[in-house]
């Protein structure tokens, strides 16, 4: 079986993602990344300009995945209850699909520089608003009973986003999806 060679830039990004997850963005140096990849620190700059370039790529790639997932759900003809369930499932699938990148996305975005930081925050708010619109629709239809939809979204996302801190794959993603969707749907039902 032939050995598949991963391009150096992808190796650097994968190593950096793992280091950012374990050590944090601020505590990870370009020298750390180069050492883990097995190259000289000076040669890493022939592959990328800065470690922030990697952080930007991770944050905006993951953000786009979350946005694409919820937009896809919103564009269906499913019931509001089913849309909510599928949005939760999509969110969990994205997190469990790449735990390291999810951890960086949720914990290290604050290190983005302007104007990218503002763009990232705007993307987060749009995602939260998309979830809120599903809940608001469920409330107006009499399917959900929620005192404060914004608070509900923040509490739910905080719970879901914590998966990247404790998930060790002992529970298959499909079961994890269903468990979270069930918990949150029970909490919203009228």
mmCIF file with all atom_site columns, C-alpha atoms in Angstrom:
data_model
loop_
_atom_site.group_PDB
_atom_site.id
_atom_site.type_symbol
_atom_site.label_atom_id
_atom_site.label_alt_id
_atom_site.label_comp_id
_atom_site.label_asym_id
_atom_site.label_entity_id
_atom_site.label_seq_id
_atom_site.pdbx_PDB_ins_code
_atom_site.Cartn_x
_atom_site.Cartn_y
_atom_site.Cartn_z
_atom_site.occupancy
_atom_site.B_iso_or_equiv
_atom_site.pdbx_formal_charge
_atom_site.auth_seq_id
_atom_site.auth_comp_id
_atom_site.auth_asym_id
_atom_site.auth_atom_id
_atom_site.pdbx_PDB_model_num
ATOM 1   C CA . UNK A 1 1   ? 0.000   0.000  0.000  1.00 0.00 ? 1   UNK A CA 1
ATOM 2   C CA . UNK A 1 2   ? 1.531   3.366  -1.002 1.00 0.00 ? 2   UNK A CA 1
ATOM 3   C CA . UNK A 1 3   ? 2.345   5.872  1.719  1.00 0.00 ? 3   UNK A CA 1
ATOM 4   C CA . UNK A 1 4   ? 0.352   9.070  1.315  1.00 0.00 ? 4   UNK A CA 1
ATOM 5   C CA . UNK A 1 5   ? 2.451   12.170 1.791  1.00 0.00 ? 5   UNK A CA 1
ATOM 6   C CA . UNK A 1 6   ? 0.679   15.111 3.406  1.00 0.00 ? 6   UNK A CA 1
ATOM 7   C CA . UNK A 1 7   ? 1.770   18.493 2.052  1.00 0.00 ? 7   UNK A CA 1
ATOM 8   C CA . UNK A 1 8   ? 4.034   20.333 4.495  1.00 0.00 ? 8   UNK A CA 1
ATOM 9   C CA . UNK A 1 9   ? 1.623   23.263 4.900  1.00 0.00 ? 9   UNK A CA 1
ATOM 10  C CA . UNK A 1 10  ? -1.163  20.862 5.950  1.00 0.00 ? 10  UNK A CA 1
ATOM 11  C CA . UNK A 1 11  ? 1.224   19.146 8.388  1.00 0.00 ? 11  UNK A CA 1
ATOM 12  C CA . UNK A 1 12  ? 2.076   22.522 9.900  1.00 0.00 ? 12  UNK A CA 1
ATOM 13  C CA . UNK A 1 13  ? -1.601  23.458 10.234 1.00 0.00 ? 13  UNK A CA 1
ATOM 14  C CA . UNK A 1 14  ? -2.501  20.118 11.845 1.00 0.00 ? 14  UNK A CA 1
ATOM 15  C CA . UNK A 1 15  ? 0.379   20.329 14.328 1.00 0.00 ? 15  UNK A CA 1
ATOM 16  C CA . UNK A 1 16  ? -0.403  23.971 15.123 1.00 0.00 ? 16  UNK A CA 1
ATOM 17  C CA . UNK A 1 17  ? -4.071  23.126 15.707 1.00 0.00 ? 17  UNK A CA 1
ATOM 18  C CA . UNK A 1 18  ? -3.132  20.410 18.192 1.00 0.00 ? 18  UNK A CA 1
ATOM 19  C CA . UNK A 1 19  ? -0.641  22.681 19.951 1.00 0.00 ? 19  UNK A CA 1
ATOM 20  C CA . UNK A 1 20  ? -3.151  25.543 20.132 1.00 0.00 ? 20  UNK A CA 1
ATOM 21  C CA . UNK A 1 21  ? -5.645  23.120 21.703 1.00 0.00 ? 21  UNK A CA 1
ATOM 22  C CA . UNK A 1 22  ? -3.184  21.768 24.268 1.00 0.00 ? 22  UNK A CA 1
ATOM 23  C CA . UNK A 1 23  ? -1.020  24.795 25.094 1.00 0.00 ? 23  UNK A CA 1
ATOM 24  C CA . UNK A 1 24  ? -3.211  27.651 23.911 1.00 0.00 ? 24  UNK A CA 1
ATOM 25  C CA . UNK A 1 25  ? -2.537  30.038 21.046 1.00 0.00 ? 25  UNK A CA 1
ATOM 26  C CA . UNK A 1 26  ? -0.549  32.562 23.092 1.00 0.00 ? 26  UNK A CA 1
ATOM 27  C CA . UNK A 1 27  ? 1.736   29.920 24.627 1.00 0.00 ? 27  UNK A CA 1
ATOM 28  C CA . UNK A 1 28  ? 2.508   28.234 21.298 1.00 0.00 ? 28  UNK A CA 1
ATOM 29  C CA . UNK A 1 29  ? 5.496   29.612 19.422 1.00 0.00 ? 29  UNK A CA 1
ATOM 30  C CA . UNK A 1 30  ? 6.459   29.176 15.790 1.00 0.00 ? 30  UNK A CA 1
ATOM 31  C CA . UNK A 1 31  ? 9.514   27.331 17.138 1.00 0.00 ? 31  UNK A CA 1
ATOM 32  C CA . UNK A 1 32  ? 7.172   24.868 18.944 1.00 0.00 ? 32  UNK A CA 1
ATOM 33  C CA . UNK A 1 33  ? 5.279   24.246 15.718 1.00 0.00 ? 33  UNK A CA 1
ATOM 34  C CA . UNK A 1 34  ? 8.462   23.804 13.667 1.00 0.00 ? 34  UNK A CA 1
ATOM 35  C CA . UNK A 1 35  ? 9.936   21.432 16.245 1.00 0.00 ? 35  UNK A CA 1
ATOM 36  C CA . UNK A 1 36  ? 6.826   19.221 16.242 1.00 0.00 ? 36  UNK A CA 1
ATOM 37  C CA . UNK A 1 37  ? 6.769   19.159 12.427 1.00 0.00 ? 37  UNK A CA 1
ATOM 38  C CA . UNK A 1 38  ? 10.474  18.323 12.350 1.00 0.00 ? 38  UNK A CA 1
ATOM 39  C CA . UNK A 1 39  ? 11.757  21.370 10.480 1.00 0.00 ? 39  UNK A CA 1
ATOM 40  C CA . UNK A 1 40  ? 13.975  24.309 11.353 1.00 0.00 ? 40  UNK A CA 1
ATOM 41  C CA . UNK A 1 41  ? 12.163  27.270 12.900 1.00 0.00 ? 41  UNK A CA 1
ATOM 42  C CA . UNK A 1 42  ? 13.355  29.626 10.153 1.00 0.00 ? 42  UNK A CA 1
ATOM 43  C CA . UNK A 1 43  ? 12.020  27.399 7.371  1.00 0.00 ? 43  UNK A CA 1
ATOM 44  C CA . UNK A 1 44  ? 8.464   27.453 8.726  1.00 0.00 ? 44  UNK A CA 1
ATOM 45  C CA . UNK A 1 45  ? 8.113   30.988 7.369  1.00 0.00 ? 45  UNK A CA 1
ATOM 46  C CA . UNK A 1 46  ? 8.432   29.687 3.816  1.00 0.00 ? 46  UNK A CA 1
ATOM 47  C CA . UNK A 1 47  ? 5.094   27.945 4.405  1.00 0.00 ? 47  UNK A CA 1
ATOM 48  C CA . UNK A 1 48  ? 3.183   30.663 6.260  1.00 0.00 ? 48  UNK A CA 1
ATOM 49  C CA . UNK A 1 49  ? 3.544   34.273 7.366  1.00 0.00 ? 49  UNK A CA 1
ATOM 50  C CA . UNK A 1 50  ? 2.542   33.924 11.000 1.00 0.00 ? 50  UNK A CA 1
ATOM 51  C CA . UNK A 1 51  ? 0.833   31.653 13.478 1.00 0.00 ? 51  UNK A CA 1
ATOM 52  C CA . UNK A 1 52  ? -2.165  34.001 13.322 1.00 0.00 ? 52  UNK A CA 1
ATOM 53  C CA . UNK A 1 53  ? -2.614  32.899 9.703  1.00 0.00 ? 53  UNK A CA 1
ATOM 54  C CA . UNK A 1 54  ? -3.368  29.411 11.042 1.00 0.00 ? 54  UNK A CA 1
ATOM 55  C CA . UNK A 1 55  ? -5.712  30.744 13.738 1.00 0.00 ? 55  UNK A CA 1
ATOM 56  C CA . UNK A 1 56  ? -7.601  32.773 11.130 1.00 0.00 ? 56  UNK A CA 1
ATOM 57  C CA . UNK A 1 57  ? -7.993  29.725 8.903  1.00 0.00 ? 57  UNK A CA 1
ATOM 58  C CA . UNK A 1 58  ? -9.246  27.528 11.759 1.00 0.00 ? 58  UNK A CA 1
ATOM 59  C CA . UNK A 1 59  ? -11.682 30.091 13.173 1.00 0.00 ? 59  UNK A CA 1
ATOM 60  C CA . UNK A 1 60  ? -13.249 31.104 9.883  1.00 0.00 ? 60  UNK A CA 1
ATOM 61  C CA . UNK A 1 61  ? -13.350 27.570 8.429  1.00 0.00 ? 61  UNK A CA 1
ATOM 62  C CA . UNK A 1 62  ? -15.128 26.268 11.514 1.00 0.00 ? 62  UNK A CA 1
ATOM 63  C CA . UNK A 1 63  ? -17.406 29.314 11.657 1.00 0.00 ? 63  UNK A CA 1
ATOM 64  C CA . UNK A 1 64  ? -18.397 28.749 8.049  1.00 0.00 ? 64  UNK A CA 1
ATOM 65  C CA . UNK A 1 65  ? -19.130 25.082 8.751  1.00 0.00 ? 65  UNK A CA 1
ATOM 66  C CA . UNK A 1 66  ? -21.460 26.056 11.610 1.00 0.00 ? 66  UNK A CA 1
ATOM 67  C CA . UNK A 1 67  ? -23.189 28.703 9.458  1.00 0.00 ? 67  UNK A CA 1
ATOM 68  C CA . UNK A 1 68  ? -23.565 26.337 6.493  1.00 0.00 ? 68  UNK A CA 1
ATOM 69  C CA . UNK A 1 69  ? -25.053 23.675 8.762  1.00 0.00 ? 69  UNK A CA 1
ATOM 70  C CA . UNK A 1 70  ? -27.717 25.899 10.283 1.00 0.00 ? 70  UNK A CA 1
ATOM 71  C CA . UNK A 1 71  ? -28.549 27.556 6.939  1.00 0.00 ? 71  UNK A CA 1
ATOM 72  C CA . UNK A 1 72  ? -29.081 24.136 5.405  1.00 0.00 ? 72  UNK A CA 1
ATOM 73  C CA . UNK A 1 73  ? -31.481 23.239 8.226  1.00 0.00 ? 73  UNK A CA 1
ATOM 74  C CA . UNK A 1 74  ? -33.314 26.566 7.951  1.00 0.00 ? 74  UNK A CA 1
ATOM 75  C CA . UNK A 1 75  ? -33.785 26.023 4.219  1.00 0.00 ? 75  UNK A CA 1
ATOM 76  C CA . UNK A 1 76  ? -35.770 22.814 4.682  1.00 0.00 ? 76  UNK A CA 1
ATOM 77  C CA . UNK A 1 77  ? -39.522 22.276 4.960  1.00 0.00 ? 77  UNK A CA 1
ATOM 78  C CA . UNK A 1 78  ? -39.185 20.438 8.278  1.00 0.00 ? 78  UNK A CA 1
ATOM 79  C CA . UNK A 1 79  ? -41.305 21.336 11.257 1.00 0.00 ? 79  UNK A CA 1
ATOM 80  C CA . UNK A 1 80  ? -39.795 23.890 13.629 1.00 0.00 ? 80  UNK A CA 1
ATOM 81  C CA . UNK A 1 81  ? -39.249 21.178 16.228 1.00 0.00 ? 81  UNK A CA 1
ATOM 82  C CA . UNK A 1 82  ? -37.375 19.035 13.686 1.00 0.00 ? 82  UNK A CA 1
ATOM 83  C CA . UNK A 1 83  ? -35.362 22.038 12.470 1.00 0.00 ? 83  UNK A CA 1
ATOM 84  C CA . UNK A 1 84  ? -34.235 22.692 16.023 1.00 0.00 ? 84  UNK A CA 1
ATOM 85  C CA . UNK A 1 85  ? -33.294 19.041 16.485 1.00 0.00 ? 85  UNK A CA 1
ATOM 86  C CA . UNK A 1 86  ? -31.368 18.951 13.201 1.00 0.00 ? 86  UNK A CA 1
ATOM 87  C CA . UNK A 1 87  ? -29.582 22.227 14.026 1.00 0.00 ? 87  UNK A CA 1
ATOM 88  C CA . UNK A 1 88  ? -28.392 20.726 17.328 1.00 0.00 ? 88  UNK A CA 1
ATOM 89  C CA . UNK A 1 89  ? -27.301 17.547 15.539 1.00 0.00 ? 89  UNK A CA 1
ATOM 90  C CA . UNK A 1 90  ? -25.418 19.578 12.928 1.00 0.00 ? 90  UNK A CA 1
ATOM 91  C CA . UNK A 1 91  ? -23.657 21.543 15.670 1.00 0.00 ? 91  UNK A CA 1
ATOM 92  C CA . UNK A 1 92  ? -22.584 18.384 17.509 1.00 0.00 ? 92  UNK A CA 1
ATOM 93  C CA . UNK A 1 93  ? -21.429 16.738 14.257 1.00 0.00 ? 93  UNK A CA 1
ATOM 94  C CA . UNK A 1 94  ? -19.192 19.690 13.444 1.00 0.00 ? 94  UNK A CA 1
ATOM 95  C CA . UNK A 1 95  ? -17.630 19.685 16.912 1.00 0.00 ? 95  UNK A CA 1
ATOM 96  C CA . UNK A 1 96  ? -17.044 15.932 17.002 1.00 0.00 ? 96  UNK A CA 1
ATOM 97  C CA . UNK A 1 97  ? -15.806 15.972 13.401 1.00 0.00 ? 97  UNK A CA 1
ATOM 98  C CA . UNK A 1 98  ? -12.704 17.897 14.487 1.00 0.00 ? 98  UNK A CA 1
ATOM 99  C CA . UNK A 1 99  ? -12.323 18.204 18.256 1.00 0.00 ? 99  UNK A CA 1
ATOM 100 C CA . UNK A 1 100 ? -8.956  19.999 18.087 1.00 0.00 ? 100 UNK A CA 1
ATOM 101 C CA . UNK A 1 101 ? -10.154 22.656 15.627 1.00 0.00 ? 101 UNK A CA 1
ATOM 102 C CA . UNK A 1 102 ? -13.381 23.033 17.623 1.00 0.00 ? 102 UNK A CA 1
ATOM 103 C CA . UNK A 1 103 ? -11.393 23.648 20.795 1.00 0.00 ? 103 UNK A CA 1
ATOM 104 C CA . UNK A 1 104 ? -9.302  26.291 19.033 1.00 0.00 ? 104 UNK A CA 1
ATOM 105 C CA . UNK A 1 105 ? -12.430 27.853 17.515 1.00 0.00 ? 105 UNK A CA 1
ATOM 106 C CA . UNK A 1 106 ? -14.196 28.168 20.877 1.00 0.00 ? 106 UNK A CA 1
ATOM 107 C CA . UNK A 1 107 ? -11.227 28.986 23.110 1.00 0.00 ? 107 UNK A CA 1
ATOM 108 C CA . UNK A 1 108 ? -8.692  30.917 21.068 1.00 0.00 ? 108 UNK A CA 1
ATOM 109 C CA . UNK A 1 109 ? -10.702 33.271 18.801 1.00 0.00 ? 109 UNK A CA 1
ATOM 110 C CA . UNK A 1 110 ? -10.024 36.170 21.174 1.00 0.00 ? 110 UNK A CA 1
ATOM 111 C CA . UNK A 1 111 ? -6.466  36.291 19.823 1.00 0.00 ? 111 UNK A CA 1
ATOM 112 C CA . UNK A 1 112 ? -7.620  37.353 16.353 1.00 0.00 ? 112 UNK A CA 1
ATOM 113 C CA . UNK A 1 113 ? -6.538  40.874 15.472 1.00 0.00 ? 113 UNK A CA 1
ATOM 114 C CA . UNK A 1 114 ? -8.850  43.549 14.111 1.00 0.00 ? 114 UNK A CA 1
ATOM 115 C CA . UNK A 1 115 ? -10.697 43.765 11.807 1.00 0.00 ? 115 UNK A CA 1
ATOM 116 C CA . UNK A 1 116 ? -10.892 39.957 11.774 1.00 0.00 ? 116 UNK A CA 1
ATOM 117 C CA . UNK A 1 117 ? -11.908 39.835 15.425 1.00 0.00 ? 117 UNK A CA 1
ATOM 118 C CA . UNK A 1 118 ? -14.968 41.994 14.707 1.00 0.00 ? 118 UNK A CA 1
ATOM 119 C CA . UNK A 1 119 ? -15.798 39.893 11.635 1.00 0.00 ? 119 UNK A CA 1
ATOM 120 C CA . UNK A 1 120 ? -15.569 36.730 13.710 1.00 0.00 ? 120 UNK A CA 1
ATOM 121 C CA . UNK A 1 121 ? -17.797 38.130 16.464 1.00 0.00 ? 121 UNK A CA 1
ATOM 122 C CA . UNK A 1 122 ? -20.341 39.180 13.825 1.00 0.00 ? 122 UNK A CA 1
ATOM 123 C CA . UNK A 1 123 ? -20.337 35.613 12.465 1.00 0.00 ? 123 UNK A CA 1
ATOM 124 C CA . UNK A 1 124 ? -20.889 34.242 15.987 1.00 0.00 ? 124 UNK A CA 1
ATOM 125 C CA . UNK A 1 125 ? -23.810 36.630 16.532 1.00 0.00 ? 125 UNK A CA 1
ATOM 126 C CA . UNK A 1 126 ? -25.353 35.646 13.192 1.00 0.00 ? 126 UNK A CA 1
ATOM 127 C CA . UNK A 1 127 ? -25.137 31.985 14.190 1.00 0.00 ? 127 UNK A CA 1
ATOM 128 C CA . UNK A 1 128 ? -26.718 32.656 17.578 1.00 0.00 ? 128 UNK A CA 1
ATOM 129 C CA . UNK A 1 129 ? -29.454 34.661 15.855 1.00 0.00 ? 129 UNK A CA 1
ATOM 130 C CA . UNK A 1 130 ? -30.141 31.778 13.460 1.00 0.00 ? 130 UNK A CA 1
ATOM 131 C CA . UNK A 1 131 ? -30.711 29.438 16.426 1.00 0.00 ? 131 UNK A CA 1
ATOM 132 C CA . UNK A 1 132 ? -32.810 32.102 18.159 1.00 0.00 ? 132 UNK A CA 1
ATOM 133 C CA . UNK A 1 133 ? -35.012 32.502 15.076 1.00 0.00 ? 133 UNK A CA 1
ATOM 134 C CA . UNK A 1 134 ? -35.827 28.779 15.143 1.00 0.00 ? 134 UNK A CA 1
ATOM 135 C CA . UNK A 1 135 ? -36.725 29.000 18.839 1.00 0.00 ? 135 UNK A CA 1
ATOM 136 C CA . UNK A 1 136 ? -38.750 32.201 18.331 1.00 0.00 ? 136 UNK A CA 1
ATOM 137 C CA . UNK A 1 137 ? -40.707 30.497 15.545 1.00 0.00 ? 137 UNK A CA 1
ATOM 138 C CA . UNK A 1 138 ? -41.395 27.534 17.818 1.00 0.00 ? 138 UNK A CA 1
ATOM 139 C CA . UNK A 1 139 ? -42.647 29.895 20.531 1.00 0.00 ? 139 UNK A CA 1
ATOM 140 C CA . UNK A 1 140 ? -44.939 31.722 18.089 1.00 0.00 ? 140 UNK A CA 1
ATOM 141 C CA . UNK A 1 141 ? -46.296 28.374 16.865 1.00 0.00 ? 141 UNK A CA 1
ATOM 142 C CA . UNK A 1 142 ? -46.944 27.263 20.437 1.00 0.00 ? 142 UNK A CA 1
ATOM 143 C CA . UNK A 1 143 ? -44.478 24.363 20.118 1.00 0.00 ? 143 UNK A CA 1
ATOM 144 C CA . UNK A 1 144 ? -41.848 25.772 22.506 1.00 0.00 ? 144 UNK A CA 1
ATOM 145 C CA . UNK A 1 145 ? -42.229 27.588 25.785 1.00 0.00 ? 145 UNK A CA 1
ATOM 146 C CA . UNK A 1 146 ? -39.235 29.794 26.496 1.00 0.00 ? 146 UNK A CA 1
ATOM 147 C CA . UNK A 1 147 ? -38.934 32.736 28.871 1.00 0.00 ? 147 UNK A CA 1
ATOM 148 C CA . UNK A 1 148 ? -35.943 34.323 27.090 1.00 0.00 ? 148 UNK A CA 1
ATOM 149 C CA . UNK A 1 149 ? -34.849 32.915 23.719 1.00 0.00 ? 149 UNK A CA 1
ATOM 150 C CA . UNK A 1 150 ? -31.477 34.711 23.745 1.00 0.00 ? 150 UNK A CA 1
ATOM 151 C CA . UNK A 1 151 ? -30.605 33.292 27.158 1.00 0.00 ? 151 UNK A CA 1
ATOM 152 C CA . UNK A 1 152 ? -31.782 29.852 26.041 1.00 0.00 ? 152 UNK A CA 1
ATOM 153 C CA . UNK A 1 153 ? -29.526 29.958 22.976 1.00 0.00 ? 153 UNK A CA 1
ATOM 154 C CA . UNK A 1 154 ? -26.509 31.054 25.015 1.00 0.00 ? 154 UNK A CA 1
ATOM 155 C CA . UNK A 1 155 ? -27.077 28.346 27.647 1.00 0.00 ? 155 UNK A CA 1
ATOM 156 C CA . UNK A 1 156 ? -27.575 25.687 24.986 1.00 0.00 ? 156 UNK A CA 1
ATOM 157 C CA . UNK A 1 157 ? -24.518 26.684 22.941 1.00 0.00 ? 157 UNK A CA 1
ATOM 158 C CA . UNK A 1 158 ? -22.374 26.855 26.081 1.00 0.00 ? 158 UNK A CA 1
ATOM 159 C CA . UNK A 1 159 ? -23.391 23.303 26.874 1.00 0.00 ? 159 UNK A CA 1
ATOM 160 C CA . UNK A 1 160 ? -22.819 22.041 23.330 1.00 0.00 ? 160 UNK A CA 1
ATOM 161 C CA . UNK A 1 161 ? -19.515 23.837 22.921 1.00 0.00 ? 161 UNK A CA 1
ATOM 162 C CA . UNK A 1 162 ? -18.219 22.187 26.067 1.00 0.00 ? 162 UNK A CA 1
ATOM 163 C CA . UNK A 1 163 ? -18.195 18.866 24.207 1.00 0.00 ? 163 UNK A CA 1
ATOM 164 C CA . UNK A 1 164 ? -14.711 19.665 22.907 1.00 0.00 ? 164 UNK A CA 1
ATOM 165 C CA . UNK A 1 165 ? -13.421 19.713 26.501 1.00 0.00 ? 165 UNK A CA 1
ATOM 166 C CA . UNK A 1 166 ? -14.655 16.319 27.650 1.00 0.00 ? 166 UNK A CA 1
ATOM 167 C CA . UNK A 1 167 ? -15.642 14.193 24.646 1.00 0.00 ? 167 UNK A CA 1
ATOM 168 C CA . UNK A 1 168 ? -13.396 11.147 24.264 1.00 0.00 ? 168 UNK A CA 1
ATOM 169 C CA . UNK A 1 169 ? -15.462 9.185  21.715 1.00 0.00 ? 169 UNK A CA 1
ATOM 170 C CA . UNK A 1 170 ? -16.746 6.621  24.219 1.00 0.00 ? 170 UNK A CA 1
ATOM 171 C CA . UNK A 1 171 ? -20.212 7.638  23.050 1.00 0.00 ? 171 UNK A CA 1
ATOM 172 C CA . UNK A 1 172 ? -20.594 7.493  19.258 1.00 0.00 ? 172 UNK A CA 1
ATOM 173 C CA . UNK A 1 173 ? -21.367 10.906 17.694 1.00 0.00 ? 173 UNK A CA 1
ATOM 174 C CA . UNK A 1 174 ? -24.801 9.679  16.530 1.00 0.00 ? 174 UNK A CA 1
ATOM 175 C CA . UNK A 1 175 ? -25.804 8.834  20.110 1.00 0.00 ? 175 UNK A CA 1
ATOM 176 C CA . UNK A 1 176 ? -24.319 12.075 21.398 1.00 0.00 ? 176 UNK A CA 1
ATOM 177 C CA . UNK A 1 177 ? -26.333 14.006 18.779 1.00 0.00 ? 177 UNK A CA 1
ATOM 178 C CA . UNK A 1 178 ? -29.565 12.361 19.743 1.00 0.00 ? 178 UNK A CA 1
ATOM 179 C CA . UNK A 1 179 ? -28.902 12.728 23.469 1.00 0.00 ? 179 UNK A CA 1
ATOM 180 C CA . UNK A 1 180 ? -28.302 16.471 23.217 1.00 0.00 ? 180 UNK A CA 1
ATOM 181 C CA . UNK A 1 181 ? -31.204 17.026 20.815 1.00 0.00 ? 181 UNK A CA 1
ATOM 182 C CA . UNK A 1 182 ? -33.496 15.108 23.187 1.00 0.00 ? 182 UNK A CA 1
ATOM 183 C CA . UNK A 1 183 ? -32.328 17.054 26.262 1.00 0.00 ? 183 UNK A CA 1
ATOM 184 C CA . UNK A 1 184 ? -32.816 20.448 24.637 1.00 0.00 ? 184 UNK A CA 1
ATOM 185 C CA . UNK A 1 185 ? -36.115 19.581 22.954 1.00 0.00 ? 185 UNK A CA 1
ATOM 186 C CA . UNK A 1 186 ? -37.482 18.376 26.300 1.00 0.00 ? 186 UNK A CA 1
ATOM 187 C CA . UNK A 1 187 ? -36.467 21.687 27.840 1.00 0.00 ? 187 UNK A CA 1
ATOM 188 C CA . UNK A 1 188 ? -38.196 23.743 25.145 1.00 0.00 ? 188 UNK A CA 1
ATOM 189 C CA . UNK A 1 189 ? -41.437 21.779 24.792 1.00 0.00 ? 189 UNK A CA 1
ATOM 190 C CA . UNK A 1 190 ? -44.620 23.397 25.885 1.00 0.00 ? 190 UNK A CA 1
#
